[in-house]
Amino acid sequence: MPATLREGGAPDAAAVAALLTASRRSAYAGLVPDAALAADSSQQVLWELRLSADYGPPADTPTLLLAEDPDGTLAGFAYLVPDGAVVRLEQLHVRPDRTGTGLGTRLLHAALARHPDRPVRLEVLAANRRAIRFYERHGASRVGRGVAHFPDGTVLPEYEYGWR
């Protein structure tokens, strides 16, 4: 049975933080220094704050989309943040053992469908060729470049991609 998609909230913070940490350590291995990944340990507190904050009107409120396996295990998530005229896809992650199964595609399409009237943007590490191929395969175009800042002070080049 495929994963079920649903909206998440504050009670999901610990599961989201754990999946994000596992996904980043897998996807960024060899791309990001180990020290930068190791410094990424405060994710649960960050997600508790993000998911319990009052952002005001619904149009300004971030959306957390979860993909859960039939047993209730978190298999992936997408996190969208309204930012003026655009929406930022700040996170799209699946469990490392679920990459290549189509789950990321389902989450991406569900995320893009949430804001059909606004451009969606995301940042991706310039060295993350796998993610770049994924987003380009799903219609994203490179629209800019910048740098990613990690908690330990590591700075790496990144690209901005977008739809519409």
PDB file of C-alpha atoms in Angstrom:
ATOM      1  CA  MET A   1       0.000   0.000   0.000  1.00  0.00           C
ATOM      2  CA  PRO A   2       1.422   3.431  -0.925  1.00  0.00           C
ATOM      3  CA  ALA A   3       2.140   6.197   1.542  1.00  0.00           C
ATOM      4  CA  THR A   4      -0.717   8.488   2.502  1.00  0.00           C
ATOM      5  CA  LEU A   5      -0.274  12.256   2.199  1.00  0.00           C
ATOM      6  CA  ARG A   6      -1.613  14.523   4.932  1.00  0.00           C
ATOM      7  CA  GLU A   7      -0.955  17.918   6.487  1.00  0.00           C
ATOM      8  CA  GLY A   8       1.331  17.904   9.493  1.00  0.00           C
ATOM      9  CA  GLY A   9       1.598  20.023  12.590  1.00  0.00           C
ATOM     10  CA  ALA A  10       3.372  20.503  15.903  1.00  0.00           C
ATOM     11  CA  PRO A  11       2.938  16.864  17.064  1.00  0.00           C
ATOM     12  CA  ASP A  12       5.007  15.786  14.023  1.00  0.00           C
ATOM     13  CA  ALA A  13       8.087  17.877  14.900  1.00  0.00           C
ATOM     14  CA  ALA A  14      10.221  15.032  16.298  1.00  0.00           C
ATOM     15  CA  ALA A  15       9.549  12.706  13.351  1.00  0.00           C
ATOM     16  CA  VAL A  16      10.207  15.484  10.820  1.00  0.00           C
ATOM     17  CA  ALA A  17      13.461  16.449  12.537  1.00  0.00           C
ATOM     18  CA  ALA A  18      14.682  12.834  12.625  1.00  0.00           C
ATOM     19  CA  LEU A  19      13.829  12.226   8.962  1.00  0.00           C
ATOM     20  CA  LEU A  20      15.453  15.515   7.909  1.00  0.00           C
ATOM     21  CA  THR A  21      18.670  14.666   9.745  1.00  0.00           C
ATOM     22  CA  ALA A  22      18.823  11.158   8.220  1.00  0.00           C
ATOM     23  CA  SER A  23      18.011  12.439   4.743  1.00  0.00           C
ATOM     24  CA  ARG A  24      20.577  15.233   4.826  1.00  0.00           C
ATOM     25  CA  ARG A  25      23.313  12.930   6.106  1.00  0.00           C
ATOM     26  CA  SER A  26      22.585  10.533   3.256  1.00  0.00           C
ATOM     27  CA  ALA A  27      21.976  13.029   0.432  1.00  0.00           C
ATOM     28  CA  TYR A  28      24.767  15.426   1.415  1.00  0.00           C
ATOM     29  CA  ALA A  29      27.464  12.808   2.109  1.00  0.00           C
ATOM     30  CA  GLY A  30      30.542  13.911   0.188  1.00  0.00           C
ATOM     31  CA  LEU A  31      28.920  17.243  -0.724  1.00  0.00           C
ATOM     32  CA  VAL A  32      28.893  18.889   2.702  1.00  0.00           C
ATOM     33  CA  PRO A  33      31.709  18.539   5.269  1.00  0.00           C
ATOM     34  CA  ASP A  34      30.926  16.033   8.018  1.00  0.00           C
ATOM     35  CA  ALA A  35      31.379  18.768  10.644  1.00  0.00           C
ATOM     36  CA  ALA A  36      28.601  20.821   9.039  1.00  0.00           C
ATOM     37  CA  LEU A  37      26.225  17.858   9.103  1.00  0.00           C
ATOM     38  CA  ALA A  38      27.161  16.997  12.683  1.00  0.00           C
ATOM     39  CA  ALA A  39      26.414  20.564  13.788  1.00  0.00           C
ATOM     40  CA  ASP A  40      22.869  20.146  12.491  1.00  0.00           C
ATOM     41  CA  SER A  41      21.652  18.722  15.803  1.00  0.00           C
ATOM     42  CA  SER A  42      19.025  21.207  16.957  1.00  0.00           C
ATOM     43  CA  GLN A  43      16.460  20.263  14.325  1.00  0.00           C
ATOM     44  CA  GLN A  44      13.762  19.104  16.752  1.00  0.00           C
ATOM     45  CA  VAL A  45      13.672  22.427  18.620  1.00  0.00           C
ATOM     46  CA  LEU A  46      13.598  24.309  15.314  1.00  0.00           C
ATOM     47  CA  TRP A  47      10.697  22.206  14.002  1.00  0.00           C
ATOM     48  CA  GLU A  48       8.766  22.545  17.263  1.00  0.00           C
ATOM     49  CA  LEU A  49       9.062  26.324  16.926  1.00  0.00           C
ATOM     50  CA  ARG A  50       8.172  26.346  13.229  1.00  0.00           C
ATOM     51  CA  LEU A  51       5.148  24.118  13.632  1.00  0.00           C
ATOM     52  CA  SER A  52       3.695  25.839  16.690  1.00  0.00           C
ATOM     53  CA  ALA A  53       4.198  29.479  15.644  1.00  0.00           C
ATOM     54  CA  ASP A  54       1.298  31.746  14.738  1.00  0.00           C
ATOM     55  CA  TYR A  55       1.969  33.136  11.270  1.00  0.00           C
ATOM     56  CA  GLY A  56      -1.276  35.084  11.014  1.00  0.00           C
ATOM     57  CA  PRO A  57      -3.539  34.687   7.998  1.00  0.00           C
ATOM     58  CA  PRO A  58      -3.665  31.308   6.220  1.00  0.00           C
ATOM     59  CA  ALA A  59      -2.055  32.867   3.127  1.00  0.00           C
ATOM     60  CA  ASP A  60       1.044  33.584   5.254  1.00  0.00           C
ATOM     61  CA  THR A  61       1.122  30.257   7.103  1.00  0.00           C
ATOM     62  CA  PRO A  62       3.654  27.582   6.080  1.00  0.00           C
ATOM     63  CA  THR A  63       2.384  24.159   5.052  1.00  0.00           C
ATOM     64  CA  LEU A  64       3.895  20.841   6.123  1.00  0.00           C
ATOM     65  CA  LEU A  65       2.916  17.924   3.891  1.00  0.00           C
ATOM     66  CA  LEU A  66       3.699  14.472   5.259  1.00  0.00           C
ATOM     67  CA  ALA A  67       3.878  11.101   3.536  1.00  0.00           C
ATOM     68  CA  GLU A  68       3.141   8.272   5.952  1.00  0.00           C
ATOM     69  CA  ASP A  69       3.460   4.570   5.403  1.00  0.00           C
ATOM     70  CA  PRO A  70       0.461   2.393   6.340  1.00  0.00           C
ATOM     71  CA  ASP A  71       2.084   1.647   9.716  1.00  0.00           C
ATOM     72  CA  GLY A  72       2.230   5.399  10.502  1.00  0.00           C
ATOM     73  CA  THR A  73       5.989   5.752   9.893  1.00  0.00           C
ATOM     74  CA  LEU A  74       6.994   9.058   8.343  1.00  0.00           C
ATOM     75  CA  ALA A  75       8.343   8.338   4.860  1.00  0.00           C
ATOM     76  CA  GLY A  76       8.823  11.889   3.596  1.00  0.00           C
ATOM     77  CA  PHE A  77       7.762  15.506   3.863  1.00  0.00           C
ATOM     78  CA  ALA A  78       7.602  18.830   2.070  1.00  0.00           C
ATOM     79  CA  TYR A  79       7.601  22.214   3.790  1.00  0.00           C
ATOM     80  CA  LEU A  80       6.320  25.309   1.984  1.00  0.00           C
ATOM     81  CA  VAL A  81       6.707  28.872   3.238  1.00  0.00           C
ATOM     82  CA  PRO A  82       4.831  31.833   1.701  1.00  0.00           C
ATOM     83  CA  ASP A  83       7.258  34.687   1.050  1.00  0.00           C
ATOM     84  CA  GLY A  84       5.546  37.698  -0.487  1.00  0.00           C
ATOM     85  CA  ALA A  85       4.607  37.008  -4.090  1.00  0.00           C
ATOM     86  CA  VAL A  86       6.340  33.599  -4.110  1.00  0.00           C
ATOM     87  CA  VAL A  87       6.236  30.395  -2.077  1.00  0.00           C
ATOM     88  CA  ARG A  88       9.481  28.786  -0.934  1.00  0.00           C
ATOM     89  CA  LEU A  89       9.778  25.015  -0.984  1.00  0.00           C
ATOM     90  CA  GLU A  90      12.198  25.014   1.933  1.00  0.00           C
ATOM     91  CA  GLN A  91      12.355  21.265   2.445  1.00  0.00           C
ATOM     92  CA  LEU A  92      11.566  18.173   0.394  1.00  0.00           C
ATOM     93  CA  HIS A  93      12.941  14.978   1.890  1.00  0.00           C
ATOM     94  CA  VAL A  94      12.201  11.273   1.840  1.00  0.00           C
ATOM     95  CA  ARG A  95      13.682   8.575   4.038  1.00  0.00           C
ATOM     96  CA  PRO A  96      16.965   7.404   2.510  1.00  0.00           C
ATOM     97  CA  ASP A  97      15.534   3.904   1.930  1.00  0.00           C
ATOM     98  CA  ARG A  98      12.636   5.444  -0.044  1.00  0.00           C
ATOM     99  CA  THR A  99      14.625   7.511  -2.572  1.00  0.00           C
ATOM    100  CA  GLY A 100      13.915   6.483  -6.139  1.00  0.00           C
ATOM    101  CA  THR A 101      10.453   5.069  -5.321  1.00  0.00           C
ATOM    102  CA  GLY A 102       8.394   7.984  -6.662  1.00  0.00           C
ATOM    103  CA  LEU A 103       7.539   9.310  -3.215  1.00  0.00           C
ATOM    104  CA  GLY A 104       9.538  12.515  -3.736  1.00  0.00           C
ATOM    105  CA  THR A 105       7.657  13.078  -6.989  1.00  0.00           C
ATOM    106  CA  ARG A 106       4.292  12.657  -5.230  1.00  0.00           C
ATOM    107  CA  LEU A 107       5.300  15.110  -2.512  1.00  0.00           C
ATOM    108  CA  LEU A 108       6.643  17.630  -5.031  1.00  0.00           C
ATOM    109  CA  HIS A 109       3.479  17.522  -7.142  1.00  0.00           C
ATOM    110  CA  ALA A 110       1.291  17.875  -4.028  1.00  0.00           C
ATOM    111  CA  ALA A 111       3.409  20.824  -2.866  1.00  0.00           C
ATOM    112  CA  LEU A 112       3.226  22.584  -6.231  1.00  0.00           C
ATOM    113  CA  ALA A 113      -0.553  22.016  -6.365  1.00  0.00           C
ATOM    114  CA  ARG A 114      -0.962  23.890  -3.059  1.00  0.00           C
ATOM    115  CA  HIS A 115      -0.094  27.206  -4.702  1.00  0.00           C
ATOM    116  CA  PRO A 116      -1.183  27.108  -8.346  1.00  0.00           C
ATOM    117  CA  ASP A 117      -1.430  30.912  -8.468  1.00  0.00           C
ATOM    118  CA  ARG A 118       2.054  31.715  -7.095  1.00  0.00           C
ATOM    119  CA  PRO A 119       5.573  30.952  -8.303  1.00  0.00           C
ATOM    120  CA  VAL A 120       7.367  28.319  -6.212  1.00  0.00           C
ATOM    121  CA  ARG A 121      11.109  28.656  -5.547  1.00  0.00           C
ATOM    122  CA  LEU A 122      13.721  26.510  -3.824  1.00  0.00           C
ATOM    123  CA  GLU A 123      17.453  26.464  -3.195  1.00  0.00           C
ATOM    124  CA  VAL A 124      19.600  23.443  -3.982  1.00  0.00           C
ATOM    125  CA  LEU A 125      23.324  22.962  -3.400  1.00  0.00           C
ATOM    126  CA  ALA A 126      25.213  23.479  -6.654  1.00  0.00           C
ATOM    127  CA  ALA A 127      27.058  20.191  -6.083  1.00  0.00           C
ATOM    128  CA  ASN A 128      23.834  18.217  -5.526  1.00  0.00           C
ATOM    129  CA  ARG A 129      23.520  16.961  -9.101  1.00  0.00           C
ATOM    130  CA  ARG A 130      20.960  14.311  -8.169  1.00  0.00           C
ATOM    131  CA  ALA A 131      18.556  16.894  -6.733  1.00  0.00           C
ATOM    132  CA  ILE A 132      19.147  19.256  -9.656  1.00  0.00           C
ATOM    133  CA  ARG A 133      18.274  16.486 -12.142  1.00  0.00           C
ATOM    134  CA  PHE A 134      15.159  15.663 -10.103  1.00  0.00           C
ATOM    135  CA  TYR A 135      13.869  19.242 -10.064  1.00  0.00           C
ATOM    136  CA  GLU A 136      14.710  19.873 -13.724  1.00  0.00           C
ATOM    137  CA  ARG A 137      12.981  16.629 -14.695  1.00  0.00           C
ATOM    138  CA  HIS A 138       9.879  18.002 -12.958  1.00  0.00           C
ATOM    139  CA  GLY A 139       9.879  21.309 -14.802  1.00  0.00           C
ATOM    140  CA  ALA A 140      11.981  23.587 -12.601  1.00  0.00           C
ATOM    141  CA  SER A 141      14.308  26.121 -14.170  1.00  0.00           C
ATOM    142  CA  ARG A 142      17.393  27.714 -12.673  1.00  0.00           C
ATOM    143  CA  VAL A 143      16.540  31.314 -11.826  1.00  0.00           C
ATOM    144  CA  GLY A 144      19.450  32.409  -9.661  1.00  0.00           C
ATOM    145  CA  ARG A 145      22.431  31.533  -7.542  1.00  0.00           C
ATOM    146  CA  GLY A 146      23.508  32.169  -3.991  1.00  0.00           C
ATOM    147  CA  VAL A 147      25.170  30.503  -1.020  1.00  0.00           C
ATOM    148  CA  ALA A 148      23.976  28.062   1.644  1.00  0.00           C
ATOM    149  CA  HIS A 149      25.006  28.715   5.250  1.00  0.00           C
ATOM    150  CA  PHE A 150      25.384  25.770   7.642  1.00  0.00           C
ATOM    151  CA  PRO A 151      25.303  25.950  11.468  1.00  0.00           C
ATOM    152  CA  ASP A 152      29.050  25.332  11.774  1.00  0.00           C
ATOM    153  CA  GLY A 153      29.894  28.273   9.481  1.00  0.00           C
ATOM    154  CA  THR A 154      30.329  26.257   6.275  1.00  0.00           C
ATOM    155  CA  VAL A 155      29.260  28.211   3.201  1.00  0.00           C
ATOM    156  CA  LEU A 156      28.597  26.406  -0.091  1.00  0.00           C
ATOM    157  CA  PRO A 157      27.343  27.610  -3.494  1.00  0.00           C
ATOM    158  CA  GLU A 158      23.728  26.923  -4.329  1.00  0.00           C
ATOM    159  CA  TYR A 159      21.250  27.555  -7.118  1.00  0.00           C
ATOM    160  CA  GLU A 160      17.732  28.847  -6.945  1.00  0.00           C
ATOM    161  CA  TYR A 161      15.194  26.915  -8.984  1.00  0.00           C
ATOM    162  CA  GLY A 162      11.599  27.741  -9.686  1.00  0.00           C
ATOM    163  CA  TRP A 163       8.331  26.890 -11.333  1.00  0.00           C
ATOM    164  CA  ARG A 164       5.977  29.347 -13.088  1.00  0.00           C
TER     165      ARG A 164
END
